PDB file of C-alpha atoms in Angstrom:
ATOM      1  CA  UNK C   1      46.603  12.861  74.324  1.00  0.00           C
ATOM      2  CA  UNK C   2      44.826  15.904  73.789  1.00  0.00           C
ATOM      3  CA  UNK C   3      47.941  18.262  74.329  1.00  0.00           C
ATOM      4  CA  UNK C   4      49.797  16.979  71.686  1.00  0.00           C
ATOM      5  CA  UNK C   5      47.454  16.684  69.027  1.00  0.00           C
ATOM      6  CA  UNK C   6      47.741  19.342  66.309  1.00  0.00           C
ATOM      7  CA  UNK C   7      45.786  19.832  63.486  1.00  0.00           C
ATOM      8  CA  UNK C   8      41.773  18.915  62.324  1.00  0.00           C
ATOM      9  CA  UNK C   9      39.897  18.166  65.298  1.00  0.00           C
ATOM     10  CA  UNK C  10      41.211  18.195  67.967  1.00  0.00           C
ATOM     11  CA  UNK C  11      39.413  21.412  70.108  1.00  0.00           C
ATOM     12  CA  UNK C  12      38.101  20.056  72.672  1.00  0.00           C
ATOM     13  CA  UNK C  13      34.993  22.873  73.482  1.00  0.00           C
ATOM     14  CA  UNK C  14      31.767  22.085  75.518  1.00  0.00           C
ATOM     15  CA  UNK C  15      28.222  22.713  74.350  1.00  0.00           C
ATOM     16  CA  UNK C  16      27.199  22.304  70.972  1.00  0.00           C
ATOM     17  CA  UNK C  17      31.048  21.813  69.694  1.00  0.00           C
ATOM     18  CA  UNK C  18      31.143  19.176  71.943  1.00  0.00           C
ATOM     19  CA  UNK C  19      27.735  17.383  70.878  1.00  0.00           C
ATOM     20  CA  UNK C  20      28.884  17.892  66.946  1.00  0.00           C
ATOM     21  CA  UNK C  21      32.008  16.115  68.066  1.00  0.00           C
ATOM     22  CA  UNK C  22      30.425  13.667  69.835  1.00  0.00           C
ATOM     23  CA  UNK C  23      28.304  12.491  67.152  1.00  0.00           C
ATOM     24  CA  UNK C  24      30.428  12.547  64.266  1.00  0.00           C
ATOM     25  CA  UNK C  25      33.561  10.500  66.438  1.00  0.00           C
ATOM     26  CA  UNK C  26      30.323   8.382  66.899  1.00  0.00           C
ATOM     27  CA  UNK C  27      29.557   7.755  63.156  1.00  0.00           C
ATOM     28  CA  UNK C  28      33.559   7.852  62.390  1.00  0.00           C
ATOM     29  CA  UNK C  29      33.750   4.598  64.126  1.00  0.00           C
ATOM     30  CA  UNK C  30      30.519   2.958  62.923  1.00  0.00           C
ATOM     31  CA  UNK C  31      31.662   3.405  59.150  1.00  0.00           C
ATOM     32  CA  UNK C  32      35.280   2.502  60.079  1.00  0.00           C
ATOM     33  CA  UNK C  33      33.783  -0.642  61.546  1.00  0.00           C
ATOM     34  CA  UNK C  34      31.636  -1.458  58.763  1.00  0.00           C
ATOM     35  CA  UNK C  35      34.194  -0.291  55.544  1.00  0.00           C
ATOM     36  CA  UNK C  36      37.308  -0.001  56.945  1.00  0.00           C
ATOM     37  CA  UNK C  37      39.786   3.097  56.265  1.00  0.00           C
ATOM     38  CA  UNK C  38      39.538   2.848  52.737  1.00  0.00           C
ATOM     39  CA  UNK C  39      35.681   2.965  53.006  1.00  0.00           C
ATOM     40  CA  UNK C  40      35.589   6.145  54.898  1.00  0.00           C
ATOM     41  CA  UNK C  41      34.095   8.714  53.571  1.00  0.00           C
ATOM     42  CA  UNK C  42      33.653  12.345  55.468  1.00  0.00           C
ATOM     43  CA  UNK C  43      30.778  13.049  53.623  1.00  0.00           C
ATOM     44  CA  UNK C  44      28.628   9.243  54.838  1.00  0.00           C
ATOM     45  CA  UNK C  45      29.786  10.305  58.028  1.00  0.00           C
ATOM     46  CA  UNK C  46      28.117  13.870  58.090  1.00  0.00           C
ATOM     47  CA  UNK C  47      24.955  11.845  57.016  1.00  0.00           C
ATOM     48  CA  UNK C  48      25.078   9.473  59.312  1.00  0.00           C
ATOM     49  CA  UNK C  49      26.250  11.979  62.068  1.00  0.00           C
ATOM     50  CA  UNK C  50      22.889  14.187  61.129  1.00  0.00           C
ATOM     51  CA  UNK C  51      25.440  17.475  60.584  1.00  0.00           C
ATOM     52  CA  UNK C  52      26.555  19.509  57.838  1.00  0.00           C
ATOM     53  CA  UNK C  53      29.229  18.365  55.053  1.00  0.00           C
ATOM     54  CA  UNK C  54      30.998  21.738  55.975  1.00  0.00           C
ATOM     55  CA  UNK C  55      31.046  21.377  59.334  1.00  0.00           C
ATOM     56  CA  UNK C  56      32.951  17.658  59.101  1.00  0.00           C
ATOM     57  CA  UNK C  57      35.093  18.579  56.112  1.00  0.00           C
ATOM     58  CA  UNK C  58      36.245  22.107  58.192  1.00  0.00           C
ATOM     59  CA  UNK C  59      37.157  20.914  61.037  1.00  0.00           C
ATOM     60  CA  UNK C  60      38.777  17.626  59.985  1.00  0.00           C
ATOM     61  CA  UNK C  61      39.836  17.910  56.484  1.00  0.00           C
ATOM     62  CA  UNK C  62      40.533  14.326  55.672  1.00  0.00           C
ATOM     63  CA  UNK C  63      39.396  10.636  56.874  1.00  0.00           C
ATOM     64  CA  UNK C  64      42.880  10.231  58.666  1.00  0.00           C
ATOM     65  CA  UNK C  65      42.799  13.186  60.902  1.00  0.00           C
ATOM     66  CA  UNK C  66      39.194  12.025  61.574  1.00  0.00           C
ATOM     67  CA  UNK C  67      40.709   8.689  62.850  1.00  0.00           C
ATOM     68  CA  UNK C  68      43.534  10.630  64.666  1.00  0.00           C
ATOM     69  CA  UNK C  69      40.754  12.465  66.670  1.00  0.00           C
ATOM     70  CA  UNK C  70      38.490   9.169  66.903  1.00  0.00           C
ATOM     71  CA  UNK C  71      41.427   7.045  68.538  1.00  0.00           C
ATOM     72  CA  UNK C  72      42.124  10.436  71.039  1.00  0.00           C
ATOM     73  CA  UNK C  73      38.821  10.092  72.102  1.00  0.00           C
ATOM     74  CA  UNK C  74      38.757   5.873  72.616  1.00  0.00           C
ATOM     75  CA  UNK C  75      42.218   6.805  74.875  1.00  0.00           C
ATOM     76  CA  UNK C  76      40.469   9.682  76.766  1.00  0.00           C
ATOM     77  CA  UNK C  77      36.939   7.609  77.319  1.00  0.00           C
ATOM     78  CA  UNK C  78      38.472   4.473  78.460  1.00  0.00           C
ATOM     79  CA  UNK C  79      38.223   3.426  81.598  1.00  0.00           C
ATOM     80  CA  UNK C  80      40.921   4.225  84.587  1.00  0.00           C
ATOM     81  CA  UNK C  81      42.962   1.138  85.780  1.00  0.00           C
ATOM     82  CA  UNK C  82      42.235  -0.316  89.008  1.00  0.00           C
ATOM     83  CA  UNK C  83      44.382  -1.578  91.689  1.00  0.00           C
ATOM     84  CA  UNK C  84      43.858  -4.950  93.793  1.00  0.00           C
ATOM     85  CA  UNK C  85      46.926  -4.915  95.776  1.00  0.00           C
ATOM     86  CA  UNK C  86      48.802  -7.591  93.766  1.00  0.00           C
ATOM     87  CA  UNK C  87      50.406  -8.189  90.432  1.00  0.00           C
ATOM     88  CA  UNK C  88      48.381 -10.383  88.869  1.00  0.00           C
ATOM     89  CA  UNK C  89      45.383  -9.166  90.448  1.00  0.00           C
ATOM     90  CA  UNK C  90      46.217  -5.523  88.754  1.00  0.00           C
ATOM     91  CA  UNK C  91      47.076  -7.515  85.320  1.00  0.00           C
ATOM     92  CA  UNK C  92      43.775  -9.734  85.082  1.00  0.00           C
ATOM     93  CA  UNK C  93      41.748  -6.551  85.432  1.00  0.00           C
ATOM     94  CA  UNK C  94      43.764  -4.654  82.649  1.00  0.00           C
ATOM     95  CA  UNK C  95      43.202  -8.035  80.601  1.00  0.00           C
ATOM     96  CA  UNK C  96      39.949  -8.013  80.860  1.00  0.00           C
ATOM     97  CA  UNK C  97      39.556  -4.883  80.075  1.00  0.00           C
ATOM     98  CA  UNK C  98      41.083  -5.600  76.877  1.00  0.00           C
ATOM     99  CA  UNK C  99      39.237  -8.556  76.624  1.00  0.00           C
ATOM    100  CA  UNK C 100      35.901  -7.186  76.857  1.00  0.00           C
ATOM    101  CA  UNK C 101      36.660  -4.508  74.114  1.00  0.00           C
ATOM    102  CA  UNK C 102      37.837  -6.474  71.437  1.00  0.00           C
ATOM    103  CA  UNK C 103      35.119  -9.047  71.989  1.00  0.00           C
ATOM    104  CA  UNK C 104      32.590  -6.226  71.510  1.00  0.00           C
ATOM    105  CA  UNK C 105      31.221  -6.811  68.073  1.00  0.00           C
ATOM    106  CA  UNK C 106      31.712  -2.984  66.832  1.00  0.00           C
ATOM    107  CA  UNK C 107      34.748  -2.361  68.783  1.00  0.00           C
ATOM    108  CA  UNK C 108      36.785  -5.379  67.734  1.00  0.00           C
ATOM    109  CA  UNK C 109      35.868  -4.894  63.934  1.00  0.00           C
ATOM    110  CA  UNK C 110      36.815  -1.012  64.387  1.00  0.00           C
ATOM    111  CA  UNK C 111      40.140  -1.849  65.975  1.00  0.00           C
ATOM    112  CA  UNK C 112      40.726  -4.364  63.228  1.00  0.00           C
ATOM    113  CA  UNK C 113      40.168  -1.624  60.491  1.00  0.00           C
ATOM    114  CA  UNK C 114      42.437   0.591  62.463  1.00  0.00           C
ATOM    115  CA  UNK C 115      45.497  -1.726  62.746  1.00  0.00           C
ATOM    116  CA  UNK C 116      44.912  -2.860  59.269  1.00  0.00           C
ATOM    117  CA  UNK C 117      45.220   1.329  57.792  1.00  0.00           C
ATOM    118  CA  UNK C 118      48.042   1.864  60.514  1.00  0.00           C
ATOM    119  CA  UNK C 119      50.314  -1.022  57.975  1.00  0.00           C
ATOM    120  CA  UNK C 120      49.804   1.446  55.155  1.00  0.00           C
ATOM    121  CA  UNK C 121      48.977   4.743  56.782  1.00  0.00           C
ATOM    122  CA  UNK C 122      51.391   6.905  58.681  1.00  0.00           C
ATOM    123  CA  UNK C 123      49.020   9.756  60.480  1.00  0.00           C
ATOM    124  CA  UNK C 124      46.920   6.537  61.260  1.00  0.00           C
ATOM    125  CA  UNK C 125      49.727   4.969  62.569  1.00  0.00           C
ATOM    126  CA  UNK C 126      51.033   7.734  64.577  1.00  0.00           C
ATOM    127  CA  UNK C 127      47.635   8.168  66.257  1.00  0.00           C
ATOM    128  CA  UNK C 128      47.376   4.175  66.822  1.00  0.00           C
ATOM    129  CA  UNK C 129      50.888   4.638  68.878  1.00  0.00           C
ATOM    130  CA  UNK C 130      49.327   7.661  70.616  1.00  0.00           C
ATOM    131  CA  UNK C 131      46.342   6.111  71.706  1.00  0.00           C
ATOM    132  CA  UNK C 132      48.747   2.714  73.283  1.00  0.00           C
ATOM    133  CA  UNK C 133      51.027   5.334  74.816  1.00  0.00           C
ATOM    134  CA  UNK C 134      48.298   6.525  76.728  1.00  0.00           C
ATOM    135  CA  UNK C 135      46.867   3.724  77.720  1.00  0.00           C
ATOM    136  CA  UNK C 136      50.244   1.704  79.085  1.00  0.00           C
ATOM    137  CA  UNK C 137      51.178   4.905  80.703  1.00  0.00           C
ATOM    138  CA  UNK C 138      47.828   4.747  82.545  1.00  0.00           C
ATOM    139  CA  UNK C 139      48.463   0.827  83.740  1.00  0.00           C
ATOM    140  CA  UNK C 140      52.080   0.964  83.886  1.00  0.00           C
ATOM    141  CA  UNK C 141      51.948   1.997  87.478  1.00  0.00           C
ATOM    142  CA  UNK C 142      50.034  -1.413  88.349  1.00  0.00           C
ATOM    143  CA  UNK C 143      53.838  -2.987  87.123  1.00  0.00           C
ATOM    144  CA  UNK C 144      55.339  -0.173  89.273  1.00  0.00           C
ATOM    145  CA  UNK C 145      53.973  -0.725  92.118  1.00  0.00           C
ATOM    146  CA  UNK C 146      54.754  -4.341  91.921  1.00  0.00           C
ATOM    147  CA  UNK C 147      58.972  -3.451  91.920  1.00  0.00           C
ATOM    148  CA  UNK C 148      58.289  -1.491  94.726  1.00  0.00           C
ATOM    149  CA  UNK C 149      56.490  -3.929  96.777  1.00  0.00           C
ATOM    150  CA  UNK C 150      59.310  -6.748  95.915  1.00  0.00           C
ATOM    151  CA  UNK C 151      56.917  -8.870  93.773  1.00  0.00           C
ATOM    152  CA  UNK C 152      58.945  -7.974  90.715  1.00  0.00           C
ATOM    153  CA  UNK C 153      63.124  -7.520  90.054  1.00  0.00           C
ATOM    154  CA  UNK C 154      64.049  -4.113  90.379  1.00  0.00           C
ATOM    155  CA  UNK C 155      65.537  -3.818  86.828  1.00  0.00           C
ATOM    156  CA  UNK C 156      61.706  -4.549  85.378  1.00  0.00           C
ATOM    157  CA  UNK C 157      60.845  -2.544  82.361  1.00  0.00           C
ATOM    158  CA  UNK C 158      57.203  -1.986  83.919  1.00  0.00           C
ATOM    159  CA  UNK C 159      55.787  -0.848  80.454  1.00  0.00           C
ATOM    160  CA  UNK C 160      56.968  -3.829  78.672  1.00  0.00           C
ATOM    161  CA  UNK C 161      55.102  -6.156  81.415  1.00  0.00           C
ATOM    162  CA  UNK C 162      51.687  -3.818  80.403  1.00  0.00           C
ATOM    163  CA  UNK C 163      52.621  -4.571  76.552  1.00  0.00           C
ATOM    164  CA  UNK C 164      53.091  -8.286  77.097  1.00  0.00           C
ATOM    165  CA  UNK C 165      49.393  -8.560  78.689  1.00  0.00           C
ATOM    166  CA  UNK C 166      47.264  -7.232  75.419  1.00  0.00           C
ATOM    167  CA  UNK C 167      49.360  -8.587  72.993  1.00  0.00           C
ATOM    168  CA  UNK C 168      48.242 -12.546  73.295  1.00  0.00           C
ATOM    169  CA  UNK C 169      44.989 -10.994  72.941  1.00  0.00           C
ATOM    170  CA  UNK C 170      45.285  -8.399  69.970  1.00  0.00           C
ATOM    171  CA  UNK C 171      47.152 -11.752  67.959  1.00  0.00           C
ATOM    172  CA  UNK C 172      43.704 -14.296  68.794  1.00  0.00           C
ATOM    173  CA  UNK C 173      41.525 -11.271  67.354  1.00  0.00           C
ATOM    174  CA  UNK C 174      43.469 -10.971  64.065  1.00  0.00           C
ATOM    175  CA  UNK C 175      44.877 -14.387  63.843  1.00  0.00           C
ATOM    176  CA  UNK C 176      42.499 -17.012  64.937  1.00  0.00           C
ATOM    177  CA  UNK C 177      38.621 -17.507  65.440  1.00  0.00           C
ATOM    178  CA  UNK C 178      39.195 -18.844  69.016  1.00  0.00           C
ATOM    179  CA  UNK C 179      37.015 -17.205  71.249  1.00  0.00           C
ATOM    180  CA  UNK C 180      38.228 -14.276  73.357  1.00  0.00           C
ATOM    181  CA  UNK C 181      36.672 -14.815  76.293  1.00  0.00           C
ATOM    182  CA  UNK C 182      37.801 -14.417  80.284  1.00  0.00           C
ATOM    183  CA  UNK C 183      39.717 -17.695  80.119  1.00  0.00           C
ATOM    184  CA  UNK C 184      42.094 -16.229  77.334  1.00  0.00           C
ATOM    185  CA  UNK C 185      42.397 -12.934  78.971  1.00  0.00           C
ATOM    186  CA  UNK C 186      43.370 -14.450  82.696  1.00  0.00           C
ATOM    187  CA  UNK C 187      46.072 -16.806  80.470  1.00  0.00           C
ATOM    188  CA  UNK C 188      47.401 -13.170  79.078  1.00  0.00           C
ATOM    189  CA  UNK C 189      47.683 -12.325  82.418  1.00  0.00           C
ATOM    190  CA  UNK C 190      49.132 -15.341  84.180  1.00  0.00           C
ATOM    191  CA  UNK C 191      51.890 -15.541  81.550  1.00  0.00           C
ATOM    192  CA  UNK C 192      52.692 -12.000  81.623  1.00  0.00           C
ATOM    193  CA  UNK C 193      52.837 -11.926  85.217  1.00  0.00           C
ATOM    194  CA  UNK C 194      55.381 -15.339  85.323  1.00  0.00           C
ATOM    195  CA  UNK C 195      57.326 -13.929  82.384  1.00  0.00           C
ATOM    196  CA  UNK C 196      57.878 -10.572  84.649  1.00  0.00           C
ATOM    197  CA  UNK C 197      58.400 -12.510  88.074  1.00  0.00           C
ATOM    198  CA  UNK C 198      61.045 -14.132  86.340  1.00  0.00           C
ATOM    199  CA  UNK C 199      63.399 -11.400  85.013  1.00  0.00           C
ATOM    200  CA  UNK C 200      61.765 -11.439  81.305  1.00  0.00           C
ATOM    201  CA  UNK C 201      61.590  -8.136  81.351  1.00  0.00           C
ATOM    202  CA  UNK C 202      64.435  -7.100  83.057  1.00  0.00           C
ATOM    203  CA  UNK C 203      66.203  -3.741  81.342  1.00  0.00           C
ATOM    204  CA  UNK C 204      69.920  -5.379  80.186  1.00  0.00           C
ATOM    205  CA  UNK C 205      72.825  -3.788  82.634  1.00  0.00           C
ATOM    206  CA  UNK C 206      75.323  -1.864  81.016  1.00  0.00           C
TER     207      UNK C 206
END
């Protein structure tokens, strides 16, 4: 993610830099929890970050590229997948994972405000598709792994089987009030991993 950013924000230095950085991607996400994009305001988040005005406004010019550089970050600080040995073991954990971020009070009202600006928003979209790209690329091995160990067909489009396992769980947070809880996230799982046992996700043959 962080090679092919360009732009505001995106050095990634250590020391002080990196504390600066730190603290404003910090406040960037609190106020873009609270107020949405439209609400975001590089000046609140200076305050709120405890840094200069000059400092946020220089090195990210604009609310977007501060989002841009705030999803970067959420791809870079997740956590790695893990691997039980099976399919559905490897998709439960990447479903909970999922699970267990969108639950999060903050985090599920910030990604909320972020798929709501990405309808309207271009450079908010484009870092919203950066920030998935990295994270099925990181899983998609899990689906990989499964083709070559014969649990899957061997025409399986292994990123579409990662896709298929948030998605349930991304339409409960924005659609219903049901809770998202384990249950839902092992369901994602399950019905991912039946849909891909059973050629769902099969590329067509030419």
């Amino acid at each position: 993610m962080a090679s092919e950013s360009t732009g505001h924000g995106t050095v990634r230095p250590g020391g002080r830099t990196a504390r600066v950085r730190s603290a404003v991607l910090r406040a960037a996400g609190d106020a873009l929890a609270e107020h949405g994009l439209a609400g975001l305001d590089l000046a609140d988040v200076a305050r709120r970050a405890e840094v200069g005005r000059t400092t946020v406004y220089r090195r990210w010019g604009t609310p977007a590229h501060l989002v841009a550089d705030l999803l970067a970050d959420m791809a870079e600080q997740s956590l790695p997948r893990t691997e039980s040995g099976s399919l559905l073991g490897d998709l439960r954990a990447n479903a909970r994972l999922v699970q267990r971020t969108l639950a999060d009070p903050r985090q599920g009202a910030l990604f909320k405000a972020v798929l709501a600006a990405a309808t309207c928003d271009p450079q908010t979209a484009a870092a919203l598709q950066r920030f998935y790209e990295v994270r099925v690329a990181e899983w998609e091995p899990c689906a990989r792994q499964a083709v070559d160990r014969g649990e899957l067909p061997a025409a399986t489009d292994t990123r579409e089987v990662i896709r298929a396992v948030s998605a349930p769980l991304y339409y409960r947070l924005l659609t219903t009030d049901d809770p998202l809880d384990e249950a839902a996230a092992d369901r994602a799982a399950e019905a991912a991993a039946a849909a891909a046992r059973a050629g769902v996700f099969a590329r067509p043959t030419v």
